[in-house]
């Protein structure tokens, strides 16, 4: 397990990407994981775990929203890929909370702590660092999603969806037929809004315990 105590400044200097807004968020997230670790060392109660999970859920979502807005403003060309990674983590955190609500003893707190820390470090080093040149130069505003082009992007320009397509038949109110068709179109062509639609659907309908167990498998007690 990683030892956090007294390493805030060292951690910040080591992992900053020189984008103040993002660096500040990363440090705050590191501190929350550090507090999670402190509770873990002293014997974390179920209430403390739920509180930490709730905070992480909200904070990660808020941080990702700020980061994604910055990516669009700066014309970052890897926007869709980056946003997809964000959604993956949000789904894991959502899944862990879902499992916890069903069986409080199923979540392995040590595995969860290590997963969160390792994800944060790896995401900064391998993913977020690529954004810095588009914020600080020399590539400002040159990407596919540069602000001046947002209104004219066509589906042909979207990142191809590397996944098998399946046929789905559903019954919906007639007035919602076009809405469903538009949503399906977005998913088929992996538009920037596809991840937003998935998040909305997840928030609106929740997640089955089977889905949650599969997504959270790496942090559960075997």
Coordinates of C-alpha atoms in Angstrom, one line a residue:
X1 CA 0.0 0.0 0.0
X2 CA 1.3 3.5 -0.9
X3 CA 2.3 5.7 2.1
X4 CA 0.8 9.2 1.8
X5 CA 1.7 11.1 5.0
X6 CA 3.7 14.3 4.4
X7 CA 4.0 13.8 0.7
X8 CA 1.6 16.4 -0.6
X9 CA 4.2 18.8 -1.9
X10 CA 6.4 16.1 -3.3
X11 CA 3.5 14.4 -5.0
X12 CA 2.3 17.7 -6.5
X13 CA 5.8 18.5 -7.9
X14 CA 6.2 15.0 -9.3
X15 CA 2.8 14.8 -11.1
X16 CA 1.8 18.3 -12.0
X17 CA 1.3 18.9 -15.7
X18 CA 1.5 22.7 -15.4
X19 CA -2.2 23.3 -16.1
X20 CA -3.2 25.0 -12.8
X21 CA -6.9 24.1 -12.9
X22 CA -6.2 20.4 -13.5
X23 CA -3.2 20.3 -11.2
X24 CA -5.3 21.7 -8.3
X25 CA -8.0 19.1 -8.9
X26 CA -5.5 16.3 -9.0
X27 CA -3.9 17.4 -5.7
X28 CA -7.4 17.6 -4.1
X29 CA -8.2 14.2 -5.3
X30 CA -4.9 12.9 -4.0
X31 CA -5.7 14.4 -0.6
X32 CA -9.1 12.7 -0.5
X33 CA -7.5 9.3 -1.4
X34 CA -5.0 10.1 1.4
X35 CA -7.8 10.7 3.9
X36 CA -9.4 7.5 2.7
X37 CA -6.1 5.7 3.5
X38 CA -6.0 7.3 7.0
X39 CA -9.5 6.0 7.7
X40 CA -8.4 2.6 6.4
X41 CA -5.4 2.5 8.7
X42 CA -7.5 3.4 11.7
X43 CA -10.3 1.0 11.0
X44 CA -12.8 2.4 8.5
X45 CA -16.5 2.2 9.4
X46 CA -19.2 1.5 6.9
X47 CA -20.4 5.1 7.3
X48 CA -16.9 6.5 6.5
X49 CA -16.6 4.3 3.5
X50 CA -19.9 5.4 2.1
X51 CA -19.0 9.1 2.8
X52 CA -15.7 8.7 1.0
X53 CA -17.3 6.9 -2.0
X54 CA -20.0 9.6 -2.2
X55 CA -17.4 12.4 -2.2
X56 CA -15.2 10.6 -4.7
X57 CA -18.2 10.0 -7.0
X58 CA -19.1 13.7 -6.9
X59 CA -15.6 15.1 -7.0
X60 CA -14.4 12.9 -9.9
X61 CA -17.5 13.9 -11.9
X62 CA -16.9 17.6 -11.2
X63 CA -13.2 17.3 -12.1
X64 CA -13.8 15.4 -15.3
X65 CA -16.5 17.9 -16.3
X66 CA -14.0 20.8 -15.9
X67 CA -11.2 18.9 -17.7
X68 CA -13.5 18.0 -20.6
X69 CA -14.7 21.6 -21.0
X70 CA -11.1 22.7 -21.1
X71 CA -10.3 20.0 -23.8
X72 CA -13.1 21.3 -26.0
X73 CA -12.2 24.9 -25.5
X74 CA -8.6 24.2 -26.4
X75 CA -9.3 22.0 -29.4
X76 CA -7.9 18.8 -28.0
X77 CA -7.8 16.1 -30.7
X78 CA -8.0 13.2 -28.3
X79 CA -11.2 14.4 -26.6
X80 CA -13.4 11.4 -27.3
X81 CA -10.7 8.9 -26.2
X82 CA -10.0 10.9 -23.0
X83 CA -13.7 11.3 -22.2
X84 CA -14.2 7.6 -22.6
X85 CA -11.5 6.8 -20.0
X86 CA -13.3 9.3 -17.7
X87 CA -16.6 7.5 -18.1
X88 CA -14.9 4.1 -17.4
X89 CA -13.7 5.3 -14.0
X90 CA -17.0 6.9 -13.2
X91 CA -18.8 3.6 -13.9
X92 CA -16.4 1.8 -11.6
X93 CA -17.0 4.2 -8.8
X94 CA -20.8 4.0 -9.4
X95 CA -20.5 0.2 -9.4
X96 CA -18.6 0.1 -6.2
X97 CA -21.2 2.2 -4.5
X98 CA -23.9 -0.1 -5.9
X99 CA -22.2 -3.2 -4.5
X100 CA -21.6 -1.5 -1.2
X101 CA -25.3 -0.7 -0.8
X102 CA -26.1 -4.3 -1.4
X103 CA -23.3 -6.0 0.6
X104 CA -21.2 -3.7 2.8
X105 CA -18.6 -6.5 3.4
X106 CA -18.0 -7.2 -0.3
X107 CA -15.8 -4.2 -1.0
X108 CA -12.1 -4.7 -0.3
X109 CA -11.0 -1.4 1.1
X110 CA -7.3 -1.9 0.5
X111 CA -7.9 -2.9 -3.1
X112 CA -10.1 0.1 -3.6
X113 CA -7.5 2.5 -2.1
X114 CA -4.8 1.1 -4.3
X115 CA -7.0 1.1 -7.4
X116 CA -7.9 4.8 -7.0
X117 CA -4.3 5.9 -6.3
X118 CA -2.8 3.8 -9.2
X119 CA -5.6 5.0 -11.6
X120 CA -4.9 8.6 -10.7
X121 CA -1.1 8.4 -11.2
X122 CA -1.4 6.4 -14.4
X123 CA -4.1 8.7 -15.8
X124 CA -1.9 11.8 -15.1
X125 CA 1.3 10.3 -16.5
X126 CA -0.1 8.6 -19.6
X127 CA -3.3 10.6 -20.5
X128 CA -3.6 14.0 -18.9
X129 CA 0.0 15.0 -19.7
X130 CA -0.9 14.9 -23.4
X131 CA -3.3 17.8 -22.9
X132 CA -0.7 20.3 -21.6
X133 CA 0.6 21.4 -25.0
X134 CA -2.9 22.2 -26.1
X135 CA -3.4 24.5 -23.1
X136 CA 0.0 26.1 -22.8
X137 CA 1.1 25.8 -26.5
X138 CA 2.3 25.1 -29.1
X139 CA -0.8 23.3 -30.3
X140 CA -3.5 25.6 -28.9
X141 CA -6.7 25.4 -30.9
X142 CA -5.4 23.1 -33.6
X143 CA -7.2 19.9 -32.8
X144 CA -10.3 18.3 -34.3
X145 CA -12.6 19.9 -31.6
X146 CA -11.2 23.5 -31.8
X147 CA -13.9 25.9 -30.6
X148 CA -14.5 27.5 -34.0
X149 CA -15.3 24.1 -35.6
X150 CA -17.6 22.7 -32.9
X151 CA -20.7 23.8 -34.8
X152 CA -19.7 22.3 -38.1
X153 CA -18.4 18.8 -37.1
X154 CA -20.0 16.0 -39.2
X155 CA -20.3 12.4 -38.2
X156 CA -17.7 11.4 -40.8
X157 CA -15.1 13.1 -38.7
X158 CA -15.9 11.1 -35.6
X159 CA -13.6 8.5 -34.2
X160 CA -14.6 5.0 -35.5
X161 CA -16.4 2.7 -33.1
X162 CA -14.2 -0.4 -32.7
X163 CA -16.9 -2.6 -31.5
X164 CA -19.4 -5.0 -33.0
X165 CA -22.9 -3.6 -33.6
X166 CA -25.9 -5.5 -32.4
X167 CA -29.6 -5.0 -33.4
X168 CA -31.9 -3.9 -30.6
X169 CA -35.7 -3.8 -30.7
X170 CA -37.6 -1.8 -28.2
X171 CA -41.0 -0.3 -27.8
X172 CA -41.3 3.4 -26.9
X173 CA -44.0 6.0 -27.1
X174 CA -44.5 7.2 -30.6
X175 CA -43.5 10.7 -29.7
X176 CA -40.1 9.5 -28.6
X177 CA -39.2 7.5 -31.7
X178 CA -37.0 10.2 -33.2
X179 CA -35.3 10.7 -29.8
X180 CA -34.3 7.0 -29.7
X181 CA -33.2 7.0 -33.3
X182 CA -30.9 10.0 -32.7
X183 CA -29.5 8.4 -29.6
X184 CA -28.8 5.2 -31.6
X185 CA -27.2 7.3 -34.3
X186 CA -24.9 8.9 -31.8
X187 CA -23.8 5.5 -30.3
X188 CA -23.3 3.9 -33.8
X189 CA -21.0 6.7 -34.8
X190 CA -19.3 7.3 -31.5
X191 CA -20.0 11.0 -31.4
X192 CA -18.7 13.2 -28.6
X193 CA -22.2 13.1 -27.1
X194 CA -22.4 9.3 -26.9
X195 CA -20.7 9.2 -23.5
X196 CA -23.0 11.9 -22.3
X197 CA -26.0 9.8 -23.3
X198 CA -24.6 6.8 -21.5
X199 CA -24.1 8.8 -18.3
X200 CA -27.6 10.2 -18.4
X201 CA -29.0 6.7 -18.9
X202 CA -26.9 5.4 -16.0
X203 CA -28.1 8.2 -13.7
X204 CA -31.7 7.7 -14.8
X205 CA -32.0 4.0 -14.5
X206 CA -29.2 2.9 -12.3
X207 CA -27.2 -0.3 -12.6
X208 CA -28.1 -3.9 -11.9
X209 CA -26.1 -5.7 -9.2
X210 CA -24.8 -8.1 -11.8
X211 CA -23.4 -5.2 -13.9
X212 CA -21.9 -3.6 -10.8
X213 CA -20.2 -6.8 -9.7
X214 CA -18.6 -7.2 -13.1
X215 CA -17.4 -3.6 -13.3
X216 CA -16.1 -3.5 -9.7
X217 CA -14.5 -7.0 -9.8
X218 CA -11.0 -5.7 -9.2
X219 CA -11.8 -4.1 -5.9
X220 CA -14.1 -6.8 -4.4
X221 CA -13.3 -9.5 -1.9
X222 CA -12.9 -12.8 -3.7

